XYZ file of N, CA and C in Angstrom:
504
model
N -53.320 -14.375 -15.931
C -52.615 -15.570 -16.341
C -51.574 -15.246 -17.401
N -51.963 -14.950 -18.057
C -50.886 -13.931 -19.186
C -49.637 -13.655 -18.728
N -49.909 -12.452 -17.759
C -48.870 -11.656 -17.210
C -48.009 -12.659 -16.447
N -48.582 -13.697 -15.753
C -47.785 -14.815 -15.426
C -46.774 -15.658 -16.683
N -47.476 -15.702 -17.557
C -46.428 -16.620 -18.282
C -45.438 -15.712 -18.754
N -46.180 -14.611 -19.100
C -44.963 -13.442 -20.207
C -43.382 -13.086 -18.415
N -44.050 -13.294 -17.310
C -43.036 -13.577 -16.256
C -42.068 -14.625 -16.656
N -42.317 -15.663 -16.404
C -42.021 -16.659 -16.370
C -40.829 -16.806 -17.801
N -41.775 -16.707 -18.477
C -40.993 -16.674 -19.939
C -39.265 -15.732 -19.368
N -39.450 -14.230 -19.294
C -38.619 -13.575 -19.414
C -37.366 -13.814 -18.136
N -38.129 -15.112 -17.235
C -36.858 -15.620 -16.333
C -36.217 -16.466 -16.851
N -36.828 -16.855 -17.705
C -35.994 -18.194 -18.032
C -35.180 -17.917 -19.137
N -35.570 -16.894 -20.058
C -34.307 -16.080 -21.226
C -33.569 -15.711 -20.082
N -33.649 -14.973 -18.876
C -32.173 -14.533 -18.597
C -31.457 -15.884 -17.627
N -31.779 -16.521 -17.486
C -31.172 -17.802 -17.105
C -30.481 -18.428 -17.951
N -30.753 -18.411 -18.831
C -30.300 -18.874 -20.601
C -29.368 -17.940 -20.785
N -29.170 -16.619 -20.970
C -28.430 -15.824 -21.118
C -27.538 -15.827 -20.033
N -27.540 -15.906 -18.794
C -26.573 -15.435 -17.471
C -25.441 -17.249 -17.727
N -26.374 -18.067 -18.161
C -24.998 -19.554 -18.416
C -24.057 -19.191 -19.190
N -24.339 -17.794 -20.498
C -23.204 -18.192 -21.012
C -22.110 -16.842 -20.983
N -22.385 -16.420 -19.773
C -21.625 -15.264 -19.291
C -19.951 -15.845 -18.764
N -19.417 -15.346 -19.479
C -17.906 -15.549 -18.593
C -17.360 -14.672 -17.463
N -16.985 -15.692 -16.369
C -16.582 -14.731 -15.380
C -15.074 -15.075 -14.637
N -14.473 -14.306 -14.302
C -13.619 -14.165 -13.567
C -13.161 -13.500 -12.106
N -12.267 -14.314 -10.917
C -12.152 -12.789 -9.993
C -10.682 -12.771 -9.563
N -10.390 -12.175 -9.471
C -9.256 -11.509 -9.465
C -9.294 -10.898 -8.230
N -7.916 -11.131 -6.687
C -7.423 -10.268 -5.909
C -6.815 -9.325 -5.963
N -6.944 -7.990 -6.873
C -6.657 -6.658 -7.204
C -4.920 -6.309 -6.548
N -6.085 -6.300 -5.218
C -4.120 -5.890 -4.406
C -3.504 -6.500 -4.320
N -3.815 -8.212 -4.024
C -2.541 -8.910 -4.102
C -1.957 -9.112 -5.237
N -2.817 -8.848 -6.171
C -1.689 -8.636 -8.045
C -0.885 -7.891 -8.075
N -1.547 -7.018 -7.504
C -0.707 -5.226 -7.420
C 0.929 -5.319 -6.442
N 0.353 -6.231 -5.175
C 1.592 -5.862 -4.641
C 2.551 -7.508 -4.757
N 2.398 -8.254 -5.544
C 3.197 -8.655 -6.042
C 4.098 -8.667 -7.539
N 3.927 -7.822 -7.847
C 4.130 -7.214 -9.233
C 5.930 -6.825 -9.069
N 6.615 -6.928 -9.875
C 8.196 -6.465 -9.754
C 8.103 -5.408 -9.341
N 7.300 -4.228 -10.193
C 7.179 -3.210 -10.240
C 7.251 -2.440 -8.913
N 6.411 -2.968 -8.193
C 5.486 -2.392 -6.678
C 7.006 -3.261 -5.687
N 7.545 -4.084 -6.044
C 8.516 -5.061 -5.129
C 9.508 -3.995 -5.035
N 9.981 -3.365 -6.446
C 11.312 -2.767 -6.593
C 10.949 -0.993 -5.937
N 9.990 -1.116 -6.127
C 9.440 0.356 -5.895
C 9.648 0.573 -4.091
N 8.863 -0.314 -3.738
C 9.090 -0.873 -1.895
C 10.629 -0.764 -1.829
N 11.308 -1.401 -2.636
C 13.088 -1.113 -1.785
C 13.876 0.188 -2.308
N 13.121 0.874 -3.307
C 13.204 1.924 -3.320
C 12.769 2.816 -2.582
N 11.461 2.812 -2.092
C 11.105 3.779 -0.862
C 12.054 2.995 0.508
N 12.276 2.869 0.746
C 13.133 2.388 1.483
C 14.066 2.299 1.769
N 15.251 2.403 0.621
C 16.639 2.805 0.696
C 16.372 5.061 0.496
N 15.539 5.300 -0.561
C 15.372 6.527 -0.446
C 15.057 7.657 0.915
N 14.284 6.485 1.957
C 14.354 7.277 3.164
C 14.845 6.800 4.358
N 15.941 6.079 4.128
C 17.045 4.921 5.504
C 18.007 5.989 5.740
N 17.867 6.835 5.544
C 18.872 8.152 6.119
C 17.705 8.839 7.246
N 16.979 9.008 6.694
C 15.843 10.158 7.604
C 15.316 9.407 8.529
N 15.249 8.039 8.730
C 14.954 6.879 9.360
C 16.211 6.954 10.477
N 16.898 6.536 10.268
C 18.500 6.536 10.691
C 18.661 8.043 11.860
N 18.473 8.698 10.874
C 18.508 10.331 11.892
C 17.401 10.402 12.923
N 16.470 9.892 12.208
C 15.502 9.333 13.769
C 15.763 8.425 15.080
N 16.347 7.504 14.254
C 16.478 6.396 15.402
C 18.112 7.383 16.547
N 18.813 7.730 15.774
C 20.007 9.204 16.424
C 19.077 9.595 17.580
N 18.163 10.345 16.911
C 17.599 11.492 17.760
C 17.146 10.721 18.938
N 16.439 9.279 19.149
C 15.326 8.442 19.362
C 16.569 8.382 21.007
N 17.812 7.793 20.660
C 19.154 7.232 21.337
C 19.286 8.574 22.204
N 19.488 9.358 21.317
C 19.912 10.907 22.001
C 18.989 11.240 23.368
N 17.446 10.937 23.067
C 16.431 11.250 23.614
C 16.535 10.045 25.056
N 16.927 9.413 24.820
C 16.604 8.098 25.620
C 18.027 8.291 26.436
N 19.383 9.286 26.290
C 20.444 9.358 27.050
C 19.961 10.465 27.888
N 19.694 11.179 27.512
C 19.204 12.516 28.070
C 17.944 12.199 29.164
N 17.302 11.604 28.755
C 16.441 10.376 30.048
C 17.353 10.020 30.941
N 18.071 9.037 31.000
C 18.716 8.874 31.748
C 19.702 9.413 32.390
N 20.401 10.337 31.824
C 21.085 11.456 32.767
C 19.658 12.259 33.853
N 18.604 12.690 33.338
C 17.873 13.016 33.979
C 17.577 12.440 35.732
N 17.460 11.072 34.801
C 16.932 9.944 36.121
C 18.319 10.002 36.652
N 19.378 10.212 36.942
C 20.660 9.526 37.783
C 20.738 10.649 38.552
N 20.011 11.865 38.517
C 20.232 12.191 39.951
C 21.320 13.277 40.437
N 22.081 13.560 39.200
C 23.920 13.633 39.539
C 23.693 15.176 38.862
N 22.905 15.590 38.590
C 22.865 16.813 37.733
C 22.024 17.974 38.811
N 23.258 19.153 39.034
C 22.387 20.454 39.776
C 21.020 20.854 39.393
N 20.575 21.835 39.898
C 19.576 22.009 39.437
C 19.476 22.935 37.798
N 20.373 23.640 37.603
C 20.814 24.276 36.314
C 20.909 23.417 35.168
N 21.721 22.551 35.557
C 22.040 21.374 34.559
C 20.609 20.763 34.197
N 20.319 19.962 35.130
C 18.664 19.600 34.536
C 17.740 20.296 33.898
N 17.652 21.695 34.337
C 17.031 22.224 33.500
C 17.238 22.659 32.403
N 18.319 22.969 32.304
C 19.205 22.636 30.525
C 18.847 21.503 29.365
N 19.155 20.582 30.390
C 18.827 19.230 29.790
C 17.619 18.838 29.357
N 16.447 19.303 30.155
C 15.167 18.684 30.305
C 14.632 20.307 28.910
N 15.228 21.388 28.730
C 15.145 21.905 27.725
C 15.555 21.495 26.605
N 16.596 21.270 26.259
C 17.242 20.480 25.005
C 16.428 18.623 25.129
N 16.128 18.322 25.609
C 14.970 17.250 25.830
C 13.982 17.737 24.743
N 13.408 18.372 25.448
C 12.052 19.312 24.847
C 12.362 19.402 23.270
N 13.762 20.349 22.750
C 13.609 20.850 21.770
C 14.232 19.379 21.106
N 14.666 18.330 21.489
C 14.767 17.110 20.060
C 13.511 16.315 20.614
N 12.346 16.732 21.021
C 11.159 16.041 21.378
C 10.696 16.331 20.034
N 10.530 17.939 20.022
C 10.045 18.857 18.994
C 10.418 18.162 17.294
N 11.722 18.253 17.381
C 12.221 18.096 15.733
C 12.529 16.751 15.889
N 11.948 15.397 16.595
C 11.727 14.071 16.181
C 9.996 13.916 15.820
N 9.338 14.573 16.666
C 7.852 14.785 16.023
C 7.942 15.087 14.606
N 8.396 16.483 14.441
C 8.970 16.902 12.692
C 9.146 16.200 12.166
N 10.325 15.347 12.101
C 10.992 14.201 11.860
C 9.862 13.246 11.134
N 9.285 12.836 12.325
C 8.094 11.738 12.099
C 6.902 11.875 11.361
N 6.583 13.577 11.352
C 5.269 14.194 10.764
C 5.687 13.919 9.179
N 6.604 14.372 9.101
C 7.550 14.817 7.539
C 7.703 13.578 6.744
N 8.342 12.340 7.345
C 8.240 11.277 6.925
C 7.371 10.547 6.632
N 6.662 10.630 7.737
C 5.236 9.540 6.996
C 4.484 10.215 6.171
N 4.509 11.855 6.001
C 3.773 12.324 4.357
C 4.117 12.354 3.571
N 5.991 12.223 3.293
C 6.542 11.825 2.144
C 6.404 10.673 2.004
N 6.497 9.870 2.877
C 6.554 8.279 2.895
C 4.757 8.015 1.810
N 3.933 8.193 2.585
C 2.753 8.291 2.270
C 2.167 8.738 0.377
N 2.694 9.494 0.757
C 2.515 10.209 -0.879
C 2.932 9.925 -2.059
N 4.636 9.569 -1.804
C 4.873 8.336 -2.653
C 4.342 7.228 -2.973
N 3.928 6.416 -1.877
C 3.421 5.042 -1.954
C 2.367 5.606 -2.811
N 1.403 6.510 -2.247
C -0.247 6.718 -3.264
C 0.001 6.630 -4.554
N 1.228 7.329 -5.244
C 1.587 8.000 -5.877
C 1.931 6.036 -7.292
N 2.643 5.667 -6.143
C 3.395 4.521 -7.023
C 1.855 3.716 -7.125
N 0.923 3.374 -6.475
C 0.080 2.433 -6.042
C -1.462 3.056 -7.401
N -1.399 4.351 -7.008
C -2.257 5.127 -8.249
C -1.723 4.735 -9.218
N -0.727 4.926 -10.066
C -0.209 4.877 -11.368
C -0.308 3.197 -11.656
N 0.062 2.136 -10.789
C 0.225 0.841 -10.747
C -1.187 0.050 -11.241
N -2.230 1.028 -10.285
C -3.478 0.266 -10.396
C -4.168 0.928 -12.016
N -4.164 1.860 -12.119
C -4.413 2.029 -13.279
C -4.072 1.487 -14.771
N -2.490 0.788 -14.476
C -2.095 -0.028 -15.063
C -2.486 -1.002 -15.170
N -2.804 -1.862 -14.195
C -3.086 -3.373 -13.839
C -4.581 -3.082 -14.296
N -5.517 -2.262 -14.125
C -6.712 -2.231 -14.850
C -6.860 -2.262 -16.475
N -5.481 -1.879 -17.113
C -5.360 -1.813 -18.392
C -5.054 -3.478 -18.815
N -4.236 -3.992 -17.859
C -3.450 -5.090 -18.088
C -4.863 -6.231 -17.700
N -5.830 -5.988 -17.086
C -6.526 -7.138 -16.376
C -8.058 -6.544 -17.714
N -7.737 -5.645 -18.296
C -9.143 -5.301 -19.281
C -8.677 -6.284 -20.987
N -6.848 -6.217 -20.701
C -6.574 -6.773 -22.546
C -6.620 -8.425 -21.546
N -6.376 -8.734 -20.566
C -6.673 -10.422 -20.149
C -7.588 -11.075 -20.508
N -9.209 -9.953 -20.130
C -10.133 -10.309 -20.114
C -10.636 -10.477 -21.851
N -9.841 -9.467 -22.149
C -10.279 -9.896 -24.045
C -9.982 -11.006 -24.299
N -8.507 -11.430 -24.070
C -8.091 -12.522 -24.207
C -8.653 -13.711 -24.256
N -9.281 -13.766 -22.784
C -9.511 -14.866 -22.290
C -11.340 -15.085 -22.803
N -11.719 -14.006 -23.214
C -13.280 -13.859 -24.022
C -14.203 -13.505 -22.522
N -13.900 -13.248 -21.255
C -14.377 -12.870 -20.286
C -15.364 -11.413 -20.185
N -16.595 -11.665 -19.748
C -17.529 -11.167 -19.961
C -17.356 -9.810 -18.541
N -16.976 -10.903 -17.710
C -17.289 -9.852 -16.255
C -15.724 -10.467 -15.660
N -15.227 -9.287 -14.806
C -13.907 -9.680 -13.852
C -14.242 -8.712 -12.476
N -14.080 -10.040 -11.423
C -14.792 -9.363 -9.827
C -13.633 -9.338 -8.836
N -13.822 -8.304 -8.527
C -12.613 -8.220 -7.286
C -13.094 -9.061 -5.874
N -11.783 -10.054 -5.600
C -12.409 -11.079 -4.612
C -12.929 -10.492 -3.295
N -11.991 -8.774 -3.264
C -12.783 -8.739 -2.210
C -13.952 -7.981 -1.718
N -14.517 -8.427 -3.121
C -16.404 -7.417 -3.467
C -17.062 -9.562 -3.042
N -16.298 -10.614 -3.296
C -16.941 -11.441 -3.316
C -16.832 -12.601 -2.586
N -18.071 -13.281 -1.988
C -18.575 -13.539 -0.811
C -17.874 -15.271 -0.918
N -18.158 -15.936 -2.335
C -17.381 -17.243 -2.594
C -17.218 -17.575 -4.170
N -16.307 -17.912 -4.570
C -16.052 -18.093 -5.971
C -15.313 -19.576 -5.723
N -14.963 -20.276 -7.114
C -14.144 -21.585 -7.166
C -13.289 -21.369 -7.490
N -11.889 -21.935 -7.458
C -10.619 -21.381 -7.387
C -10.310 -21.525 -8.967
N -11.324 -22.095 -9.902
C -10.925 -21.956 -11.158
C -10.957 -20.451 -11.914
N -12.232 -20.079 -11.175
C -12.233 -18.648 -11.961
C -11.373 -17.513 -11.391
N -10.112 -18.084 -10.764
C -9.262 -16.942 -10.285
C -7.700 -16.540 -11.278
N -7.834 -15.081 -11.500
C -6.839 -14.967 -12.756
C -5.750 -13.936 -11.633
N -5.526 -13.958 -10.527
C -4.541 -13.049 -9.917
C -3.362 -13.607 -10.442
N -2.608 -14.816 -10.090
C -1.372 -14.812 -10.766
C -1.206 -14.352 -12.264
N -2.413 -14.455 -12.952
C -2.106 -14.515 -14.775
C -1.822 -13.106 -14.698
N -2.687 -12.292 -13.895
C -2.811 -11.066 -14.336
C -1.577 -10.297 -13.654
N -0.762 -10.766 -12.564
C 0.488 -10.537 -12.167
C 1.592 -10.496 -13.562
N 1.661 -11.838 -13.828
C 2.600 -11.962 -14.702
C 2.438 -11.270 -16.285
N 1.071 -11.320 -16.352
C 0.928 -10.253 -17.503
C 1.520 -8.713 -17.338
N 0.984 -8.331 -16.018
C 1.381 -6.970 -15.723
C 3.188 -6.850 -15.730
N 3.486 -7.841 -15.174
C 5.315 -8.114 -14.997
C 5.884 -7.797 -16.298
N 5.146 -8.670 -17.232
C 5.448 -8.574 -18.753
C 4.972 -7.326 -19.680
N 4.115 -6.855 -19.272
C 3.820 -5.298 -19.924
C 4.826 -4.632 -19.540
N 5.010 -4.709 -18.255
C 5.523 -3.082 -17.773
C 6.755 -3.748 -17.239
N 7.719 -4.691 -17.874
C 9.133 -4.463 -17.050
C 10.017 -4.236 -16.290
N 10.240 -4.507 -15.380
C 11.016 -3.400 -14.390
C 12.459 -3.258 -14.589
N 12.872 -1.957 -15.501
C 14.284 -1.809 -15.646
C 15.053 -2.178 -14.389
N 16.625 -2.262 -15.324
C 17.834 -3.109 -14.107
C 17.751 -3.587 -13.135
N 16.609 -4.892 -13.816
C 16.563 -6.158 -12.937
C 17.356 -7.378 -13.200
């Protein structure tokens, strides 16, 4: 009987204790990728590789004429096989093309998205002082929350306001 109440007892202190917990949740990435920062960064990866893009879509045209000379029929047998070689070799260096790009492409983004989130963890840890918040949950660790305890925009515009985005 004892051991029952000394139970009992110690549920109901943390029931008492868990009311006056502050909580918050926060959509991580959608803070992240609405941030100036991550906006300006996107049209920066983007104008930085609209050339190598561009030389693809070349090669892509090139590839797709050379098809069709193929298909028309009008070419000896020398000629086609010329063709259907030089086919081959911008088959080759648009694969390149494509391999090359999406790991620069790739690496950057990690690159901007690492440094960003580490930020926004700095920026969403001085919020939570702020705001006297005990716990902050990423919405998408969580199953249902009320739309009061959601700080993604605050913590956007905080982050906007920490970290600036020159010549805007």
């Amino acid at each position: 009987m004892n051991k029952l109440l000394v139970a009992m007892l110690a549920l109901a202190s943390i029931g008492t204790a868990s009311a006056q917990v502050k909580i918050a949740v926060i959509n991580t990435q959608k803070a992240l990728l609405e941030t100036e920062e991550i906006k300006k960064a996107q049209a920066d990866l983007e104008a930085k590789f609209k050339p190598r893009q561009d030389a693809m879509v070349k090669l892509q045209k090139e590839l797709q004429d050379i098809q069709t000379q193929l298909n028309s029929g009008k070419l000896n047998e020398l000629g086609t096989q010329e063709l259907q070689t030089e086919g081959q070799r911008k088959q080759r260096e648009m694969q390149r093309l494509q391999q090359d790009l999406q790991e620069d492409v790739e690496r950057e983004r990690n690159d901007i998205i690492q440094r960003a989130g580490t930020r926004m963890q700095e920026v969403v840890k001085k919020l939570a002082d702020e705001k006297g918040l005990d716990i902050v949950v990423d919405s998408a660790n969580t199953v249902f929350f009320k739309a009061s305890f959601e700080i993604t925009g605050e913590a956007t515009a905080a982050y906007n306001k920490t970290f600036p985005v020159a010549g805007k």
